[in-house]
Amino acid sequence: MSNTAPESRVPRGARGNAGTRFRRAGRTAGQGRAALRVFFVGGRISYRALFNWISPVMYVTTMLGSPLFQILFFTYLGRYAGSRSDDFFIVGNAVQVSAMAGIYGMVMGIANERQFGTLTPLLATPANRLAVFAGRALPNIVNGLVVSSFGFAASWLLLDFSPDAASLPALAFVVVVTVVSCTALGMLIGSIGLRARDVFFAANLVYFLMLLFCGVNVDVDSLPGWMEAIGRSVPLTHGIEAARRVVEGATLGDVRGLIVTEALIGIAYAVAAYVLFRFFEAESRRRASLETF
Amino acid sequence: MLRLLWVGWVMHMKMLTRSAFNFWLGIVYPLFFATAAFFMFQSGDDPKPLLYASLGAAVMGIWGATSTAAGAALARERWTGTLELLVTAPAHFALILLPVTIAMATIGIYSMISTLVWGRLVFGIELEVGDPLAFVLAVPATVVSIGALGFLLAVAFVRFRQAWALGNMLEYPVWLVSGFLVPLTLFPDWVRPISWALAPTWGISAIRGAALGGSPYGDIALALSLGAGYTLAGILLLERALRTARVKASLSLS
């Protein structure tokens, strides 16, 4: 009796409920697997299809060449202005250039569906929207890390940037958090691209505003109050501040507050982006204006 | 020939000024760099003259308006299917392309004005021009020479489908080594010859010389001479590229 299957002792009705539960659990697991597939495979395919700068020539010139020259430009300008050390500008710009992937990449990943006329079939599928949306972020996060790492490596090679080796893991962690946070901002702009006509103008504007507002080349504290307030409410600012302190010798514990703030800002932007994405999807269906411009 | 250059320039000016993207980006884009430079100059241990930065940032916009657009000039004709028509026209293709790139540089005057006005209104930077005649000559000379550099760029990248990206990448390096915001003395010695071969170096030097005192006329002559050199080199390159494209029937296939 002791080895009797427990389900054989449960009443018939309850057994039916258990079966339903199992079927539901199976269905949920299946949906989960599908969502994961959409997240990873869909994200990779959308990156290959929609990221305009994927060819080697474009990637090297746009994603590596321009950021490298941006770092050199501002470091030399900083040397002449005599306002800060080289490390201040190198860290600020090497972290900020990750926004090339986070902002432009995400805008392409979402808004190009509409530009290329593939938005309707995409939204006609029953695919999990969160997986569709978030999957697009992953390749751009990896891309942002590559760009930022290249910026730091080139600075080590050309500008004698030599942080303590012990600080590198902490620096890498800060950069990862910042890149994710920046990508969330890119998601938000991309979502707006489901409705706005010229979202690439907005992407350009935001990318270059970051140069001014996020303490990339000028300490946020020394900006006018209103600029500082804006800077502290967008991704990048706290990440750059944390990265600079880590390079100066601070531990992760010392900059925990900055990292948490950066992460929370990123989460807030990601949630806002997803809400906007669903809102524009629903509105476009209601108005039959999915791909109209 | 002069009529063709003039008509080409006017027509492309009209087209460029109709583009809201170009217009707003042309005005707003250089302001980011100008503002960053003003803040950096202000916060330095030994604050530098803001007029120096203001003039440099103003001219940066001219190169900014030219580099990416010139890189894409031929690709755009290719996309719109007009490249073959222009190449087979009786007029030399250089006479068609040169006013296009000069028009692109001319649009940069928007950004020049916006940067100077921004500097005046927000940072209180007064533009006092020591030699107004030289200033009036230096600005168009700089525009024309930068337009000629854009022409050479457009021709040099004719075989690249993504030429605009190469032009875009050259934006920062030219800003840097032409001494728009950073004096050339700060760079390694090997950079100097590159700077001297770039017309924007002499253009900004002429504009600064006219405004702050210096020898602008020699710099104007050098900027224009280099512009003529770029044009000549561009024509020779263009001849070669067009001949190859005709032989290989690859004009629209690059």
XYZ file of C-alpha atoms in Angstrom:
547
model
C 0.000 0.000 0.000
C 2.819 2.281 0.746
C 3.940 2.315 -2.896
C 0.473 3.159 -4.239
C 0.661 6.209 -6.471
C -0.722 9.167 -4.503
C -2.972 10.240 -7.386
C -4.823 6.919 -7.221
C -6.208 7.943 -3.837
C -7.458 11.402 -4.826
C -11.135 11.797 -5.777
C -12.088 11.712 -9.467
C -12.848 15.443 -9.667
C -9.620 16.348 -8.067
C -7.745 14.021 -10.431
C -9.299 15.927 -13.324
C -8.098 19.185 -11.831
C -4.629 17.774 -11.421
C -4.623 16.709 -15.061
C -5.688 20.168 -16.099
C -2.972 21.582 -13.945
C -0.409 19.299 -15.567
C -1.629 20.235 -19.016
C -1.516 23.892 -18.063
C 1.959 23.472 -16.637
C 3.012 21.712 -19.832
C 1.525 24.479 -21.907
C 3.220 27.116 -19.785
C 6.538 25.308 -20.114
C 6.024 25.144 -23.871
C 5.210 28.831 -24.004
C 8.242 29.550 -21.876
C 10.469 27.613 -24.265
C 8.905 29.420 -27.235
C 9.436 32.756 -25.518
C 13.062 31.866 -24.839
C 13.503 30.859 -28.478
C 11.933 34.113 -29.620
C 14.154 35.975 -27.180
C 17.449 34.436 -28.309
C 16.885 33.311 -31.896
C 14.476 36.126 -32.758
C 16.823 38.661 -31.203
C 19.759 37.368 -33.233
C 17.802 37.257 -36.488
C 16.367 40.727 -35.967
C 19.869 42.061 -35.299
C 21.164 40.516 -38.509
C 18.209 41.801 -40.488
C 17.711 45.250 -39.038
C 21.078 46.517 -37.816
C 22.133 48.730 -40.728
C 25.804 48.762 -39.833
C 26.417 45.028 -39.678
C 28.716 44.741 -42.719
C 32.415 44.730 -41.782
C 33.220 48.063 -43.468
C 30.264 49.785 -41.848
C 30.927 48.204 -38.473
C 34.596 49.142 -38.390
C 34.056 52.717 -39.565
C 30.916 53.496 -37.593
C 31.094 51.355 -34.477
C 34.855 51.350 -33.938
C 36.401 54.182 -35.976
C 34.093 57.013 -34.939
C 34.160 56.110 -31.213
C 37.958 55.871 -31.300
C 38.281 59.320 -32.850
C 35.689 60.702 -30.425
C 37.852 59.524 -27.507
C 40.987 61.026 -29.079
C 39.222 64.292 -29.881
C 37.881 64.920 -26.410
C 41.015 63.720 -24.645
C 43.173 66.140 -26.632
C 40.597 68.894 -26.142
C 40.640 68.149 -22.433
C 44.432 68.318 -22.370
C 44.338 71.749 -23.981
C 41.504 73.006 -21.791
C 43.427 71.722 -18.779
C 40.233 70.988 -16.942
C 40.791 67.330 -15.993
C 43.179 64.421 -16.333
C 43.209 62.221 -19.450
C 41.520 59.410 -17.523
C 38.469 61.595 -16.911
C 37.851 62.001 -20.643
C 38.899 58.497 -21.625
C 36.532 56.831 -19.153
C 33.682 59.247 -19.922
C 33.906 58.769 -23.674
C 34.772 55.063 -23.661
C 31.626 54.386 -21.635
C 29.489 56.833 -23.637
C 30.397 55.331 -27.011
C 28.613 52.152 -25.944
C 25.457 54.194 -26.561
C 26.255 53.857 -30.292
C 24.977 50.311 -29.996
C 22.448 50.927 -27.260
C 20.715 53.883 -28.869
C 21.173 53.495 -32.624
C 21.107 49.690 -32.523
C 17.882 49.528 -30.564
C 16.233 52.202 -32.684
C 17.099 50.186 -35.787
C 16.005 46.959 -34.108
C 12.525 48.257 -33.391
C 11.795 51.151 -35.723
C 13.270 49.463 -38.820
C 10.501 46.849 -38.669
C 8.188 49.667 -39.650
C 10.610 51.187 -42.156
C 11.155 47.828 -43.892
C 7.461 46.928 -43.890
C 7.826 43.861 -41.647
C 6.008 45.235 -38.629
C 2.581 43.935 -39.651
C 3.605 40.280 -40.060
C 5.614 40.501 -36.837
C 2.684 41.771 -34.815
C 0.320 39.300 -36.474
C 2.214 36.432 -34.822
C 1.145 35.188 -31.394
C 4.773 35.459 -30.176
C 5.314 36.669 -26.650
C 5.712 40.417 -26.991
C 8.104 40.779 -24.103
C 10.381 38.170 -25.683
C 10.101 39.871 -29.094
C 10.899 43.226 -27.552
C 13.596 42.295 -25.046
C 15.325 39.834 -27.390
C 16.309 42.717 -29.591
C 18.264 44.248 -26.749
C 20.649 41.355 -26.162
C 22.787 41.653 -29.340
C 22.981 45.406 -28.849
C 24.121 44.997 -25.263
C 26.896 42.668 -26.430
C 27.697 45.140 -29.193
C 27.870 48.023 -26.725
C 30.295 46.062 -24.568
C 32.489 45.364 -27.608
C 32.535 49.055 -28.576
C 33.275 50.193 -25.054
C 36.002 47.566 -24.563
C 37.560 48.608 -27.859
C 37.520 52.234 -26.669
C 39.315 51.325 -23.451
C 41.810 49.082 -25.264
C 42.587 51.764 -27.868
C 43.038 54.307 -25.065
C 45.485 51.963 -23.348
C 47.386 51.661 -26.620
C 47.315 55.283 -27.782
C 46.747 57.424 -24.711
C 48.629 55.579 -21.958
C 45.434 54.747 -20.138
C 46.560 52.243 -17.534
C 44.128 51.552 -14.724
C 45.137 49.174 -11.950
C 44.584 45.607 -13.173
C 42.708 44.837 -9.955
C 40.087 47.423 -10.868
C 39.267 45.860 -14.260
C 36.596 43.350 -13.101
C 34.782 46.123 -11.224
C 35.123 48.425 -14.232
C 33.737 45.693 -16.476
C 30.748 45.225 -14.167
C 30.011 48.951 -14.117
C 30.240 49.094 -17.912
C 27.847 46.127 -18.264
C 25.249 47.823 -16.039
C 25.653 51.101 -17.907
C 25.378 49.495 -21.341
C 22.190 47.678 -20.297
C 20.787 50.920 -18.952
C 21.694 52.808 -22.144
C 20.066 50.096 -24.214
C 16.864 50.622 -22.237
C 16.911 54.253 -23.336
C 17.414 53.056 -26.911
C 14.377 50.779 -26.477
C 12.302 53.772 -25.449
C 13.327 55.778 -28.523
C 12.799 52.709 -30.703
C 9.269 52.337 -29.343
C 8.562 55.942 -30.220
C 9.713 54.974 -33.717
C 6.583 52.839 -34.018
C 4.670 56.096 -34.229
C 7.110 58.926 -35.059
C 8.181 59.497 -38.627
C 11.850 60.444 -38.275
C 13.036 58.650 -35.192
C 16.661 58.625 -36.340
C 16.743 62.365 -35.856
C 15.670 61.772 -32.252
C 18.327 59.071 -31.873
C 21.021 61.448 -33.096
C 19.732 64.166 -30.807
C 19.713 61.933 -27.739
C 23.163 60.487 -28.473
C 24.734 63.923 -28.726
C 22.734 65.350 -25.811
C 24.308 62.613 -23.723
C 27.698 64.140 -24.503
C 26.543 67.288 -22.749
C 24.204 66.183 -19.996
C 25.726 62.942 -18.723
C 29.066 64.211 -17.474
C 31.008 62.673 -20.343
C 33.384 65.597 -20.745
C 32.237 68.030 -18.091
C 31.617 67.084 -14.480
C 27.852 66.896 -13.902
C 28.228 68.874 -10.678
C 29.634 71.836 -12.578
C 26.757 71.997 -15.057
C 23.879 74.432 -14.516
C 21.276 73.021 -12.106
C 18.664 72.161 -14.725
C 21.217 70.336 -16.857
C 22.461 68.412 -13.848
C 18.874 67.440 -12.964
C 18.264 66.090 -16.470
C 21.640 64.368 -16.523
C 20.934 62.577 -13.256
C 17.617 61.252 -14.537
C 18.936 59.541 -17.655
C 21.096 56.446 -18.130
C 24.881 56.802 -18.378
C 25.510 59.596 -15.848
C 25.790 57.441 -12.730
C 27.559 54.688 -14.654
C 30.258 57.059 -15.875
C 30.660 58.467 -12.381
C 31.013 54.959 -10.959
C 33.483 53.932 -13.682
C 35.653 56.966 -12.989
C 35.723 56.236 -9.282
C 36.574 52.590 -9.916
C 39.473 53.628 -12.149
C 40.640 55.942 -9.352
C 40.754 52.955 -7.006
C 37.285 52.666 -5.481
C 35.800 49.212 -4.933
C 32.401 48.028 -6.129
C 31.123 48.480 -2.595
C 32.199 52.120 -2.630
C 30.181 52.817 -5.770
C 27.260 50.513 -4.936
C 24.847 53.442 -4.692
C 25.788 54.747 -8.131
C 25.486 51.306 -9.729
C 22.107 50.643 -8.124
C 20.855 54.047 -9.258
C 22.083 53.393 -12.815
C 20.373 49.996 -12.821
C 17.107 51.402 -11.450
C 17.098 54.163 -14.070
C 17.652 51.510 -16.739
C 14.784 49.396 -15.406
C 12.488 52.421 -15.345
C 13.323 53.234 -18.980
C 12.913 49.597 -20.029
C 9.461 49.401 -18.409
C 8.447 52.695 -19.987
C 9.716 51.460 -23.352
C 7.736 48.215 -23.138
C 4.559 49.996 -22.041
C 4.941 52.421 -24.932
C 5.600 49.553 -27.348
C 2.374 47.793 -26.302
C 0.459 51.058 -26.319
C 1.555 51.943 -29.853
C 0.831 48.389 -30.990
C -2.714 48.578 -29.592
C -3.261 52.083 -30.954
C -1.943 51.156 -34.393
C -4.322 48.176 -34.512
C -7.227 50.335 -33.401
C -6.513 53.014 -35.985
C -5.274 50.638 -38.694
C -2.171 52.779 -38.922
C 0.530 50.201 -38.239
C 2.787 51.072 -41.141
C 1.415 54.398 -42.247
C 3.695 57.410 -42.079
C 31.196 76.278 -67.324
C 30.640 78.988 -64.720
C 26.908 78.877 -65.431
C 26.857 75.130 -64.854
C 28.746 75.501 -61.575
C 26.377 78.261 -60.461
C 23.180 76.439 -61.437
C 24.415 73.230 -59.840
C 25.258 75.058 -56.620
C 21.916 76.910 -56.481
C 19.915 73.766 -57.224
C 21.647 71.732 -54.533
C 21.396 74.565 -52.051
C 17.638 74.537 -52.633
C 17.468 70.783 -52.197
C 19.549 70.823 -49.026
C 17.632 73.683 -47.453
C 14.342 71.824 -48.050
C 15.505 68.941 -45.868
C 14.336 69.479 -42.295
C 16.751 66.769 -41.114
C 19.753 68.544 -42.645
C 18.536 71.939 -41.551
C 17.987 71.125 -37.890
C 20.922 68.797 -37.605
C 23.086 71.420 -39.310
C 22.060 74.010 -36.750
C 21.834 71.900 -33.624
C 24.596 69.323 -34.127
C 27.625 71.641 -33.844
C 26.107 73.283 -30.785
C 26.710 70.102 -28.765
C 30.413 70.256 -29.461
C 30.590 74.011 -29.063
C 28.806 73.867 -25.708
C 31.000 71.002 -24.474
C 34.082 72.950 -25.545
C 32.857 76.149 -23.861
C 32.237 74.302 -20.596
C 35.611 72.582 -20.808
C 37.435 75.830 -21.587
C 35.636 77.613 -18.736
C 36.405 74.947 -16.166
C 40.130 74.685 -16.943
C 42.858 75.719 -14.509
C 43.794 78.500 -16.866
C 40.552 79.445 -18.661
C 41.216 79.804 -22.397
C 39.723 82.556 -24.555
C 36.223 81.429 -25.440
C 36.320 83.284 -28.759
C 39.073 80.882 -29.834
C 36.728 77.954 -29.129
C 33.736 79.744 -30.604
C 35.419 80.317 -33.974
C 36.815 76.801 -34.052
C 33.476 75.202 -33.191
C 31.771 77.416 -35.790
C 34.010 76.154 -38.593
C 33.723 72.564 -37.353
C 30.122 72.705 -38.545
C 31.236 73.364 -42.132
C 33.338 70.213 -42.207
C 30.617 68.330 -40.313
C 28.075 69.261 -42.972
C 30.433 68.169 -45.745
C 32.232 64.991 -44.693
C 29.347 62.526 -44.379
C 27.226 64.065 -47.124
C 30.110 64.225 -49.615
C 30.996 60.615 -48.920
C 27.447 59.680 -49.863
C 27.129 62.077 -52.829
C 27.771 59.523 -55.562
C 25.944 56.739 -53.741
C 22.849 58.940 -53.621
C 22.959 59.528 -57.385
C 23.398 55.784 -57.788
C 20.354 55.026 -55.612
C 18.173 57.504 -57.434
C 19.305 56.135 -60.801
C 20.636 59.490 -62.005
C 24.332 58.632 -61.978
C 24.384 57.188 -65.500
C 22.477 60.193 -66.877
C 24.887 62.632 -65.272
C 27.967 60.728 -66.426
C 26.732 60.523 -70.025
C 25.777 64.229 -70.132
C 28.011 66.330 -72.425
C 29.300 68.363 -69.463
C 32.235 66.930 -67.537
C 30.996 65.052 -64.490
C 33.349 67.057 -62.271
C 31.405 70.213 -63.132
C 28.276 68.515 -61.830
C 29.775 67.004 -58.683
C 31.913 69.942 -57.525
C 29.002 72.381 -56.945
C 27.187 69.622 -55.058
C 29.956 69.278 -52.479
C 30.476 73.048 -52.318
C 26.722 73.424 -51.636
C 27.116 70.895 -48.805
C 29.920 72.970 -47.316
C 27.874 76.141 -47.785
C 25.074 74.650 -45.696
C 27.686 74.536 -42.932
C 27.347 78.324 -42.731
C 24.062 77.677 -40.916
C 25.979 75.920 -38.196
C 28.675 78.572 -38.213
C 26.103 81.294 -37.593
C 24.177 79.255 -35.042
C 27.365 78.491 -33.102
C 28.450 82.137 -33.011
C 24.946 83.269 -31.990
C 24.760 80.510 -29.347
C 28.140 81.553 -27.973
C 27.009 85.173 -27.821
C 23.599 84.540 -26.238
C 24.446 81.761 -23.799
C 28.117 82.290 -22.989
C 28.434 86.007 -23.703
C 31.202 85.555 -26.276
C 31.522 88.760 -28.291
C 32.692 88.326 -31.862
C 35.082 91.173 -32.456
C 36.587 91.029 -35.909
C 39.940 92.749 -36.208
C 40.032 92.716 -40.003
C 36.464 92.572 -41.411
C 37.588 92.410 -45.060
C 39.841 89.451 -44.368
C 37.022 87.790 -42.388
C 34.586 88.249 -45.290
C 37.155 86.710 -47.643
C 38.245 83.947 -45.262
C 34.776 82.467 -44.721
C 33.936 81.773 -48.407
C 37.510 80.670 -49.050
C 37.165 78.145 -46.229
C 33.780 76.989 -47.509
C 35.043 76.532 -51.072
C 38.232 74.741 -49.996
C 36.300 72.414 -47.686
C 33.819 71.797 -50.492
C 36.749 70.888 -52.754
C 38.029 68.484 -50.099
C 34.536 66.985 -50.030
C 34.730 66.614 -53.820
C 37.985 64.690 -53.529
C 36.435 62.542 -50.795
C 33.368 61.803 -52.924
C 35.529 60.754 -55.842
C 38.002 58.761 -53.756
C 35.209 56.703 -52.208
C 33.353 56.145 -55.469
C 33.893 52.376 -55.318
C 32.597 52.013 -51.765
C 28.908 51.350 -51.348
C 28.976 52.652 -47.764
C 31.084 55.706 -48.532
C 29.038 57.871 -46.169
C 30.339 55.839 -43.239
C 33.924 56.526 -44.272
C 33.081 60.231 -44.592
C 31.386 60.124 -41.199
C 34.439 58.517 -39.632
C 36.673 61.294 -40.972
C 34.703 63.967 -39.155
C 36.526 63.828 -35.818
C 40.060 63.336 -37.227
C 39.822 66.430 -39.429
C 38.351 68.446 -36.549
C 41.252 67.294 -34.447
C 44.264 67.643 -36.713
C 43.079 70.858 -38.389
C 43.382 72.693 -35.104
C 39.753 73.759 -34.840
C 39.787 73.555 -31.050
C 43.192 72.152 -30.157
C 46.412 73.909 -31.233
C 48.596 71.848 -33.556
C 51.516 72.174 -31.135
C 49.834 69.646 -28.847
C 50.081 66.839 -31.385
C 53.055 64.602 -32.163
C 55.386 65.929 -34.875
C 54.223 63.360 -37.437
C 50.733 64.864 -37.382
C 51.909 68.306 -38.587
C 52.399 67.423 -42.290
C 48.906 65.920 -42.324
C 47.515 69.128 -40.854
C 49.349 71.263 -43.378
C 47.898 69.219 -46.248
C 44.366 69.895 -45.049
C 42.654 73.053 -46.310
C 40.511 73.376 -43.138
C 43.736 73.981 -41.182
C 44.444 77.106 -43.221
C 40.765 78.062 -43.350
C 40.364 78.189 -39.580
C 43.761 79.847 -39.279
C 42.612 82.551 -41.729
C 39.314 83.086 -39.907
C 41.060 83.279 -36.543
C 43.718 85.553 -38.005
C 41.038 87.896 -39.339
C 39.167 87.947 -36.044
C 41.936 87.815 -33.447
C 44.830 89.316 -35.374
C 47.372 87.497 -37.491
C 48.214 87.003 -41.139
C 44.945 85.895 -42.703
C 45.698 86.656 -46.346
C 48.491 84.108 -46.659
C 46.271 81.497 -45.007
C 43.394 82.354 -47.368
C 45.701 81.877 -50.357
C 46.927 78.550 -48.966
C 43.368 77.319 -48.324
C 42.323 78.232 -51.866
C 45.475 76.705 -53.378
C 44.877 73.460 -51.551
C 41.237 73.582 -52.672
C 42.424 73.924 -56.283
C 44.813 71.024 -55.725
C 42.012 68.822 -54.375
C 39.846 69.730 -57.351
C 42.592 68.815 -59.804
C 43.343 65.563 -58.005
C 39.619 64.819 -57.872
C 39.210 65.379 -61.633
C 42.117 63.035 -62.396
C 40.738 60.390 -60.054
C 37.272 60.829 -61.498
C 38.544 60.377 -65.069
C 40.206 57.144 -64.055
C 37.206 55.879 -62.085
C 34.765 56.648 -64.880
C 36.966 55.017 -67.514
C 37.230 51.868 -65.383
C 33.486 51.894 -64.707
C 32.744 52.169 -68.441
C 35.162 49.380 -69.354
C 33.775 47.069 -66.680
C 30.174 48.257 -67.056
C 30.092 48.711 -63.292
C 29.000 52.319 -62.929
C 25.854 51.511 -60.980
C 27.073 48.318 -59.384
C 29.622 49.419 -56.816
